[in-house]
CSV table of N, CA, C and O in Angstrom, one decimal:
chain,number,residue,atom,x,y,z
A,310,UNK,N,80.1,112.8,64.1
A,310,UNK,CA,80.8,111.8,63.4
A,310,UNK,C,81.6,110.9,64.3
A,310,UNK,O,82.7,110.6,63.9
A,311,UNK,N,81.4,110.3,65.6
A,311,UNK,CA,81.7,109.6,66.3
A,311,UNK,C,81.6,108.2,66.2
A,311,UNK,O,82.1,107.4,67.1
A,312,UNK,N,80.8,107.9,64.9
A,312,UNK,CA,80.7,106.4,64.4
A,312,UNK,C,81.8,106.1,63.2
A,312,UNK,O,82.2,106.8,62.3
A,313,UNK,N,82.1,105.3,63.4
A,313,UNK,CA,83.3,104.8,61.9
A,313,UNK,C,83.0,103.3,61.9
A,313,UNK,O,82.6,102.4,62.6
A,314,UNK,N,83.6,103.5,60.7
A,314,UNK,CA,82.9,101.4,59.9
A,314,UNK,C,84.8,100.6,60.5
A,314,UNK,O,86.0,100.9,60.2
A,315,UNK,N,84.0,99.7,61.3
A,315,UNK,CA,84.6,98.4,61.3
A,315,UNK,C,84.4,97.1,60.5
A,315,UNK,O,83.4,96.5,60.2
A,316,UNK,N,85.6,96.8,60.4
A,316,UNK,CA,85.5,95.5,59.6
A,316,UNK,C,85.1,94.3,60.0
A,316,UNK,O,85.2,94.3,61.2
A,317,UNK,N,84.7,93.5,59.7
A,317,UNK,CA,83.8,92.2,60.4
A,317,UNK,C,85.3,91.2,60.2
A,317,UNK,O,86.0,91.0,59.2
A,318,UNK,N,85.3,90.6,61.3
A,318,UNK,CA,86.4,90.1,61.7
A,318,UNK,C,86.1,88.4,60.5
A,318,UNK,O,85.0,87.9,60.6
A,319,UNK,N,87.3,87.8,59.5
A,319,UNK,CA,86.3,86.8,58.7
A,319,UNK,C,87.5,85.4,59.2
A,319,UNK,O,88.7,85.3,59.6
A,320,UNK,N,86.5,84.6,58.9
A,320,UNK,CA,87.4,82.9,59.0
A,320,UNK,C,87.3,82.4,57.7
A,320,UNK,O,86.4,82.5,57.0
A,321,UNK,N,89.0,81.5,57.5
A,321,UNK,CA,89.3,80.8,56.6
A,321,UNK,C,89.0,79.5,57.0
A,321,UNK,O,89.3,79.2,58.2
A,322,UNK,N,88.0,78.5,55.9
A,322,UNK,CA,87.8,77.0,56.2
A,322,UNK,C,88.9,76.6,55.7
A,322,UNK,O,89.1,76.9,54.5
A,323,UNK,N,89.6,76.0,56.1
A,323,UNK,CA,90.8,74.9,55.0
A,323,UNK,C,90.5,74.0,54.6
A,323,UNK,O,91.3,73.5,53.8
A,324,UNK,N,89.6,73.6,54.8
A,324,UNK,CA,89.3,72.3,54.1
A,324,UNK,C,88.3,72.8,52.6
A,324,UNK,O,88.5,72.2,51.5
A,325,UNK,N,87.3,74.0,52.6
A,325,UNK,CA,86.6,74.6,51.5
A,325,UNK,C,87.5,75.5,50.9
A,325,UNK,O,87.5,75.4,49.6
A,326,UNK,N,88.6,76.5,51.7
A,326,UNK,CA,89.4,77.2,51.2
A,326,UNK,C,88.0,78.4,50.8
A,326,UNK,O,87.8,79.0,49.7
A,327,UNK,N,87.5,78.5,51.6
A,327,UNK,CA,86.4,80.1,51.7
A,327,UNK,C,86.8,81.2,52.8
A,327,UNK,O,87.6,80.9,53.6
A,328,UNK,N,86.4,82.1,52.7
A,328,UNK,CA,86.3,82.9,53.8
A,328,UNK,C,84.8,83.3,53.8
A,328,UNK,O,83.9,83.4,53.0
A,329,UNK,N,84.8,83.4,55.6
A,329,UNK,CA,83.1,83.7,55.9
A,329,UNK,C,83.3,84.4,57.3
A,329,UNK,O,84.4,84.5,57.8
A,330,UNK,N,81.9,84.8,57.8
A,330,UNK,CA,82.2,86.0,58.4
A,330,UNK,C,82.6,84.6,59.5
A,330,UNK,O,82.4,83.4,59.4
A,331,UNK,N,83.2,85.4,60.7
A,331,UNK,CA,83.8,84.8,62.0
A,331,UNK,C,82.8,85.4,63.1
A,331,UNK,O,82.8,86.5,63.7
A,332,UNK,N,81.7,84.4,63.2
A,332,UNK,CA,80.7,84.5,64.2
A,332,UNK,C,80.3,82.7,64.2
A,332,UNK,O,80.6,81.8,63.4
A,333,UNK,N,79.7,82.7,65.3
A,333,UNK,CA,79.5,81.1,65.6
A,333,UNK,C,78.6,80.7,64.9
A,333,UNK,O,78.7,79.4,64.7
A,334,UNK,N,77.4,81.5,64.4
A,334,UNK,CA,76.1,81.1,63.4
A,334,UNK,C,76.6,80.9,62.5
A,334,UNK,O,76.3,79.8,62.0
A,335,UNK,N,77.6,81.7,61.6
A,335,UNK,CA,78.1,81.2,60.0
A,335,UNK,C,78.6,80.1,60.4
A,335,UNK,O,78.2,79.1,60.0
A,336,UNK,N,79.9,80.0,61.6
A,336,UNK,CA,80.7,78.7,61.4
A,336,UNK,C,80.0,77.5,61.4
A,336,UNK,O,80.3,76.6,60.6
A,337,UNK,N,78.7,77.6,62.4
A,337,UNK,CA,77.6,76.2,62.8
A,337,UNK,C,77.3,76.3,61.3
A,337,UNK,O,77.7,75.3,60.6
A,338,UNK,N,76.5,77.3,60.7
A,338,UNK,CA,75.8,76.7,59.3
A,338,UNK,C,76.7,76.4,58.3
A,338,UNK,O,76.4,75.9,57.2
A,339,UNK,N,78.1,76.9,58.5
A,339,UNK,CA,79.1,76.8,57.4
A,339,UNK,C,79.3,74.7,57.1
A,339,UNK,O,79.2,73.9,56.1
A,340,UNK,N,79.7,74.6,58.7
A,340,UNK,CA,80.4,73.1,59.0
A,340,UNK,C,79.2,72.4,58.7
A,340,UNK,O,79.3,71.3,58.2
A,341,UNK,N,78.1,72.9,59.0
A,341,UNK,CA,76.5,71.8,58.6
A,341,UNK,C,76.3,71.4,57.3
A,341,UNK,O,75.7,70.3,57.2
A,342,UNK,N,76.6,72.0,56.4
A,342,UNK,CA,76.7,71.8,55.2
A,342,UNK,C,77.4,70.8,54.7
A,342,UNK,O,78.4,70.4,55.2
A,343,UNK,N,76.8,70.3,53.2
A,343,UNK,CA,77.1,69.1,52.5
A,343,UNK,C,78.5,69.7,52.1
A,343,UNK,O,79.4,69.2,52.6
A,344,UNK,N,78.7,70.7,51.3
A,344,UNK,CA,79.6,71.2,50.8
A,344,UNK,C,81.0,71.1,52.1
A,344,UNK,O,82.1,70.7,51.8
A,345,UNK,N,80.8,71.5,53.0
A,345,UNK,CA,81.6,71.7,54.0
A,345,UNK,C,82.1,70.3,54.7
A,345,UNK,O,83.3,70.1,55.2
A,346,UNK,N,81.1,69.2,54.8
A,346,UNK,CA,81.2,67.6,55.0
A,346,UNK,C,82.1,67.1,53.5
A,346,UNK,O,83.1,66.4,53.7
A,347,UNK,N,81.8,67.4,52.4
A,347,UNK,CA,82.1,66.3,51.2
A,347,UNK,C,83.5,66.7,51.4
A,347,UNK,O,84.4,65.9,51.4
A,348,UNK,N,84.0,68.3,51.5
A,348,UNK,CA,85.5,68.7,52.1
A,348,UNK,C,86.5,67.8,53.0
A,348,UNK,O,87.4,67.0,52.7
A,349,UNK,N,85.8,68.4,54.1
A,349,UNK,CA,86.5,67.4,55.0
A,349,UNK,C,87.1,65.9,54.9
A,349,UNK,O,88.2,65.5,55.4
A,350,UNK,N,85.7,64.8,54.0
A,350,UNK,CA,86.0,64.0,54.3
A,350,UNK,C,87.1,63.7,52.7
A,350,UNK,O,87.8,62.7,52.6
A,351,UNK,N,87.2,64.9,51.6
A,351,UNK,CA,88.1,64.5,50.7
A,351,UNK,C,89.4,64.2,50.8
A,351,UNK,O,90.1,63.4,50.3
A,352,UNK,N,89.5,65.9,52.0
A,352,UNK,CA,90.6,66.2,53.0
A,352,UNK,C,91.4,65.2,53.3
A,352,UNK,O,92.6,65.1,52.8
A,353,UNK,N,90.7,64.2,54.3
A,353,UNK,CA,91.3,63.1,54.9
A,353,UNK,C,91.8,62.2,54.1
A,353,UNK,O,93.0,61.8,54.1
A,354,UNK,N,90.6,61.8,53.2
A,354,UNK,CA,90.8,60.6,51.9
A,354,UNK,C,92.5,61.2,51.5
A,354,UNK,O,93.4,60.6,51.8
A,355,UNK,N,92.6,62.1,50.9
A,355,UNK,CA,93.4,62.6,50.3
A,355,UNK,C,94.9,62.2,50.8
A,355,UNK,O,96.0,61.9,50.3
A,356,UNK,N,94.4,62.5,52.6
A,356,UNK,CA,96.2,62.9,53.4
A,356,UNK,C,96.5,61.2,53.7
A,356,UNK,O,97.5,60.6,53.6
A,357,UNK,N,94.9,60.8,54.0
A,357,UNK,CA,95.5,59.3,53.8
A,357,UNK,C,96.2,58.3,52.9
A,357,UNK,O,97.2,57.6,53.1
A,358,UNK,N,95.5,58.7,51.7
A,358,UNK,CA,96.4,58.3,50.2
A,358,UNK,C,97.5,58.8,50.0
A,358,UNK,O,98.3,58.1,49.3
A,359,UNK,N,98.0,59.9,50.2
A,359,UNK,CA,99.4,60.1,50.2
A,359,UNK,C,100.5,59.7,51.5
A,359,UNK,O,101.7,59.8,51.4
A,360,UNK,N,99.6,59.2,52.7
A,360,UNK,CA,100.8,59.1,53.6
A,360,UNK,C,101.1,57.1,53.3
A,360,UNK,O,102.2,56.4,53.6
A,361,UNK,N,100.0,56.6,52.8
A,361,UNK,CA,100.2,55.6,52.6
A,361,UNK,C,101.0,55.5,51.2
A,361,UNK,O,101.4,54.4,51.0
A,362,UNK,N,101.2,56.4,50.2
A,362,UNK,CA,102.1,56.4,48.7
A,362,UNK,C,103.6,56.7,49.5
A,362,UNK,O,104.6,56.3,49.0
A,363,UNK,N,103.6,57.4,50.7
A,363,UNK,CA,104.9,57.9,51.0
A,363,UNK,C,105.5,57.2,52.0
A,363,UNK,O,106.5,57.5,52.6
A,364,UNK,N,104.6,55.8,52.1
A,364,UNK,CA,105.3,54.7,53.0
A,364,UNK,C,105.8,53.8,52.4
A,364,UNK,O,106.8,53.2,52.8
A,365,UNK,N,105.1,53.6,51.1
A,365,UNK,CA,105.6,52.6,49.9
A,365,UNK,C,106.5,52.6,49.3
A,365,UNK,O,107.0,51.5,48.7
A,366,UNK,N,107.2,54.4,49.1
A,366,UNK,CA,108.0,54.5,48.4
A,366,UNK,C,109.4,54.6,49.3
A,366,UNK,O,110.6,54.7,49.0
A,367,UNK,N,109.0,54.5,50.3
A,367,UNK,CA,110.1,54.7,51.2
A,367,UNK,C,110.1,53.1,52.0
A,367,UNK,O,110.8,53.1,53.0
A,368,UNK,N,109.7,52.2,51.7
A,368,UNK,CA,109.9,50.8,51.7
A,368,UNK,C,110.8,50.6,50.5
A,368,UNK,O,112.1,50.5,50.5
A,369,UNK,N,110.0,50.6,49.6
A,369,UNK,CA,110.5,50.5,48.0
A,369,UNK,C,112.5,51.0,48.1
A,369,UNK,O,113.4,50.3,47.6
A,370,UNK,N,112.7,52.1,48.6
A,370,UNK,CA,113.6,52.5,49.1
A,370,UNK,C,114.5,51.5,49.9
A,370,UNK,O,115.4,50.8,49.3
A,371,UNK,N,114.3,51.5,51.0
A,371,UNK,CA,114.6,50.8,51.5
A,371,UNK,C,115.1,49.4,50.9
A,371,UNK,O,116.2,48.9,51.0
A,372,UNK,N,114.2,49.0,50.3
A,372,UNK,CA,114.4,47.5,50.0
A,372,UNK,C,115.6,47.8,48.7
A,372,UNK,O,116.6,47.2,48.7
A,373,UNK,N,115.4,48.6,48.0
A,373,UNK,CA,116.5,48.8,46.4
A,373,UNK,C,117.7,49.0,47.2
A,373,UNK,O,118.6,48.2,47.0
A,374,UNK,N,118.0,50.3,48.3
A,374,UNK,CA,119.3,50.2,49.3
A,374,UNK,C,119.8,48.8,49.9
A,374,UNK,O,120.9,48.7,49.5
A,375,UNK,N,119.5,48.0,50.4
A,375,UNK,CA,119.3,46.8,50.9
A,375,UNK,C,120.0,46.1,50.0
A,375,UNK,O,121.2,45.7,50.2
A,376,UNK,N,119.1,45.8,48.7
A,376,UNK,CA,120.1,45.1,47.5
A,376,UNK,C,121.0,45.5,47.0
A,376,UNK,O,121.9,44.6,46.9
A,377,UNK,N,121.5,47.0,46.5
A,377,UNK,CA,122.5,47.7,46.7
A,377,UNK,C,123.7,47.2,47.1
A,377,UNK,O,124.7,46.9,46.4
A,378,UNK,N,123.7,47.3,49.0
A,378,UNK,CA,124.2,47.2,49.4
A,378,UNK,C,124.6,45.8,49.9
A,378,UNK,O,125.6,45.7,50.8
A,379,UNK,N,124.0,44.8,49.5
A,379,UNK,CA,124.4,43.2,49.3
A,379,UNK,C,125.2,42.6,48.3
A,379,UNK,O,126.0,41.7,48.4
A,380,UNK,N,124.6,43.8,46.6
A,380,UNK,CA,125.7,43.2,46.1
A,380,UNK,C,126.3,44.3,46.3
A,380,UNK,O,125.9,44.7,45.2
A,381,UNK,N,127.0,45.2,46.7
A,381,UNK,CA,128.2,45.9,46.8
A,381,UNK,C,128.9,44.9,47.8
A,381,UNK,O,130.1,44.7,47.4
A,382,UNK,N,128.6,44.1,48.9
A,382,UNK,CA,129.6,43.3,49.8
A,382,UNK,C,129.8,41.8,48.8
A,382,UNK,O,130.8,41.2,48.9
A,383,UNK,N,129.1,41.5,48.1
A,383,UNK,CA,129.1,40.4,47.4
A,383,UNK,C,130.6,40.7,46.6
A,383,UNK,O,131.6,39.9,46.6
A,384,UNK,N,130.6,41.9,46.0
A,384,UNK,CA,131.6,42.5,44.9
A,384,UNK,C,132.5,42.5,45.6
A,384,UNK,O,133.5,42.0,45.2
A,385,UNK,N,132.6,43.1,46.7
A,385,UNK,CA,133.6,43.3,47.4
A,385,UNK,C,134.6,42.3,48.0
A,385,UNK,O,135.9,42.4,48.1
A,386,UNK,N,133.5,40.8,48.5
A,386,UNK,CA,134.6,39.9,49.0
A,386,UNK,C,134.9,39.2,47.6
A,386,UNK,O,135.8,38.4,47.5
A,387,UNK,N,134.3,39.4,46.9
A,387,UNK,CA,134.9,38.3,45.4
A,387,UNK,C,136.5,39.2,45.0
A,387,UNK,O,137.5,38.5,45.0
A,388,UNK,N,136.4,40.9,44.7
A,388,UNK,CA,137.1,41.2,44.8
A,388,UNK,C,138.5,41.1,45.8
A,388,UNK,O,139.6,41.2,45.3
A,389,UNK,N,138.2,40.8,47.1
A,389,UNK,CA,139.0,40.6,48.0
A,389,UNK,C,139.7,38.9,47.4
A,389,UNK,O,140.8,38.5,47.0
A,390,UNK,N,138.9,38.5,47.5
A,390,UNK,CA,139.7,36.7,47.1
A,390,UNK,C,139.9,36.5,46.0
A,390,UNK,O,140.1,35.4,45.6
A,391,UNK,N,140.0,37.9,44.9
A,391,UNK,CA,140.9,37.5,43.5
A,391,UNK,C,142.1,38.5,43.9
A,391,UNK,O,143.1,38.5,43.1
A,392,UNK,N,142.0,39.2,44.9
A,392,UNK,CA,143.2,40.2,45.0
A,392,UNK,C,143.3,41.0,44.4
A,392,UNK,O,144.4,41.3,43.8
A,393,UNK,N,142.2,41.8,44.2
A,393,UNK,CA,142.0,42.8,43.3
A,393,UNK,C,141.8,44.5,45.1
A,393,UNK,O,141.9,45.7,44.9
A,394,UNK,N,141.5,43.9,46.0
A,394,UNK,CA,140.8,44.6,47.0
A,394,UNK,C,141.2,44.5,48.3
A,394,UNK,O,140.9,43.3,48.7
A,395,UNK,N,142.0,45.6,49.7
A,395,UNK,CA,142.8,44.8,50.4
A,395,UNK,C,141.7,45.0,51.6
A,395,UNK,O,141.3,46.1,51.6
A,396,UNK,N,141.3,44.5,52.4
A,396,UNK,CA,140.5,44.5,53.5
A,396,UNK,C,141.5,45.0,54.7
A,396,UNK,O,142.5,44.4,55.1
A,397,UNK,N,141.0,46.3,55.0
A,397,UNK,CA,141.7,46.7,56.1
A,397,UNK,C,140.9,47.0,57.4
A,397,UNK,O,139.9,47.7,57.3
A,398,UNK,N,141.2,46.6,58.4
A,398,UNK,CA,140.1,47.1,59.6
A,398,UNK,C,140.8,48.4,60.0
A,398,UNK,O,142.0,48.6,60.0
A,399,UNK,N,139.4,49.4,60.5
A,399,UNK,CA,139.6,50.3,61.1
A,399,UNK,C,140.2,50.4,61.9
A,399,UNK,O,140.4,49.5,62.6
A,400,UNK,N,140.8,51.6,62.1
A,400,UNK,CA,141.7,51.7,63.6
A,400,UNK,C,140.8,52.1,64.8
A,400,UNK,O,139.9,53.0,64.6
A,401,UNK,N,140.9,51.7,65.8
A,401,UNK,CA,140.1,52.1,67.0
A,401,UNK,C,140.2,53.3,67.5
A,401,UNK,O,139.7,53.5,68.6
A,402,UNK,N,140.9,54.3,66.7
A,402,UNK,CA,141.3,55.9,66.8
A,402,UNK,C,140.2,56.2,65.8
A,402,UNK,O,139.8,57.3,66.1
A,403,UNK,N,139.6,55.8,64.9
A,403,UNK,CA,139.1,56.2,63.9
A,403,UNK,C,137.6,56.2,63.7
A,403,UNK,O,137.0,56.7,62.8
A,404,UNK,N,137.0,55.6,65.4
A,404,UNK,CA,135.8,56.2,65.9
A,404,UNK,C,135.6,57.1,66.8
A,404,UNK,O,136.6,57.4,67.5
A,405,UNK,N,134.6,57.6,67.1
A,405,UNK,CA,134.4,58.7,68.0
A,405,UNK,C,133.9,58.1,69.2
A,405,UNK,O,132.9,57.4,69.2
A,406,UNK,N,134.7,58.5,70.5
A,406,UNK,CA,133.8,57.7,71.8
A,406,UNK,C,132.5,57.5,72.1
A,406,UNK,O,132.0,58.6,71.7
A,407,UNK,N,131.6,56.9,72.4
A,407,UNK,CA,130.3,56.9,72.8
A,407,UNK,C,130.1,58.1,73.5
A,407,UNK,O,130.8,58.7,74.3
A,408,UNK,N,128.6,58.3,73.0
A,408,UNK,CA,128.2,59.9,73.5
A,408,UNK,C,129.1,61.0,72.9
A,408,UNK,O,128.4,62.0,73.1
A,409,UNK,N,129.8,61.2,72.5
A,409,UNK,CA,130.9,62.2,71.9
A,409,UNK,C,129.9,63.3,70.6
A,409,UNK,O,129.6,62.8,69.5
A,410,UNK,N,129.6,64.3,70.9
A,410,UNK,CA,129.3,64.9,69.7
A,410,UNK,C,129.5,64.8,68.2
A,410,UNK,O,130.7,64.6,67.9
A,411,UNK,N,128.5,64.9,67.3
A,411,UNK,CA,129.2,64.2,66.4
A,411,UNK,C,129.4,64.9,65.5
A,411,UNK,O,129.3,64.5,64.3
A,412,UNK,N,130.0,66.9,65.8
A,412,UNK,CA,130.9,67.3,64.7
A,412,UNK,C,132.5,67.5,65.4
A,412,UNK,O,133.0,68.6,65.4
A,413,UNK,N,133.2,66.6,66.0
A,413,UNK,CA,134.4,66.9,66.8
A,413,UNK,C,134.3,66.9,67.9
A,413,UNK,O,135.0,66.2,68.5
A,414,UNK,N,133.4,67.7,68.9
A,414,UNK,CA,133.5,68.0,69.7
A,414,UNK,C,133.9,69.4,70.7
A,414,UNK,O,133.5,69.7,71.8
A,415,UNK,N,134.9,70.0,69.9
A,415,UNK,CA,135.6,71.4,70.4
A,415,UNK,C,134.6,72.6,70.8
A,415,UNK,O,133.4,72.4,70.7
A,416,UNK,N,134.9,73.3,71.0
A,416,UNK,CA,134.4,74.3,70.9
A,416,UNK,C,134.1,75.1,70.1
A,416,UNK,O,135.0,75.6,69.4
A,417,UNK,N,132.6,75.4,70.0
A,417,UNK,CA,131.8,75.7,68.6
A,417,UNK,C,132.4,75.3,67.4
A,417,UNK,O,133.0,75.7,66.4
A,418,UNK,N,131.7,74.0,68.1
A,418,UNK,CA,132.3,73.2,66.5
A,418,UNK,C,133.3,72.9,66.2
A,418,UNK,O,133.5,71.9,65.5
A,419,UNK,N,134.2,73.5,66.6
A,419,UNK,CA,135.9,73.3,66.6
A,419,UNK,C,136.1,71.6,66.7
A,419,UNK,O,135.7,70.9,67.7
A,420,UNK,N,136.9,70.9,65.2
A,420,UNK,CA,137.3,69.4,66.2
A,420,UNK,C,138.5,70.0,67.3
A,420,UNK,O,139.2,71.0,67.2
A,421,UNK,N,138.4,69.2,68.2
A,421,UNK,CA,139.7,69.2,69.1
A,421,UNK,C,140.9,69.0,68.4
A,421,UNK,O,141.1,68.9,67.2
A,422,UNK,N,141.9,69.1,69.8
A,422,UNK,CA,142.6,69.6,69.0
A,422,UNK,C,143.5,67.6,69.2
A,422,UNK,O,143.1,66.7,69.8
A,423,UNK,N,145.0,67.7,68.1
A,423,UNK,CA,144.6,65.6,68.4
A,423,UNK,C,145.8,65.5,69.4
A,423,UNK,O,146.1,64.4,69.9
């Protein structure tokens, strides 16, 4: 009884979502196949159509923030010149130096101390 069953080592295609045995002859006849080409190329179709839906929407984005944030300055100086709104500039204490980390600075995380 010095023989015992081993398992045949198997590969997942991702693009078929099969498993088959993991030897170079299945992979060659696996990847040769129509079924294994019509995959692949759905694959791509697919990643391409969504990275181009997730550039649009994130223009689209962009562009609605944009307006947003034109008329919020629009609102803002009208409110300012009816006196409804007081424009104050920041204090130059009230930025963080250039290069300065940007949760405080201290130690582990600690803001410093002022």
């Amino acid at each position: 009884m010095t023989e015992y069953w081993v398992s045949q080592a198997k590969y997942w295609c991702k693009f078929c979502k099969c498993w088959m045995t993991d030897s170079k002859s299945a992979r060659s006849r696996h990847e040769q196949g129509n079924r294994h080409k019509d995959a692949v190329q759905d694959f791509f179709k697919t990643n391409r159509e969504k990275r181009k839906a997730d550039e649009m929407e994130k223009n689209d984005l962009d562009r609605e923030m944009r307006e947003i944030e034109r008329k919020a300055r629009m609102q803002f100086k009208n409110d300012v010149e009816l006196g409804q709104a007081k424009w104050v500039a920041p204090a130059a204490r009230d930025y963080p130096p250039r290069g300065a980390p940007p949760y405080g600075g201290g130690a582990y995380g600690a803001p410093p101390p002022p």
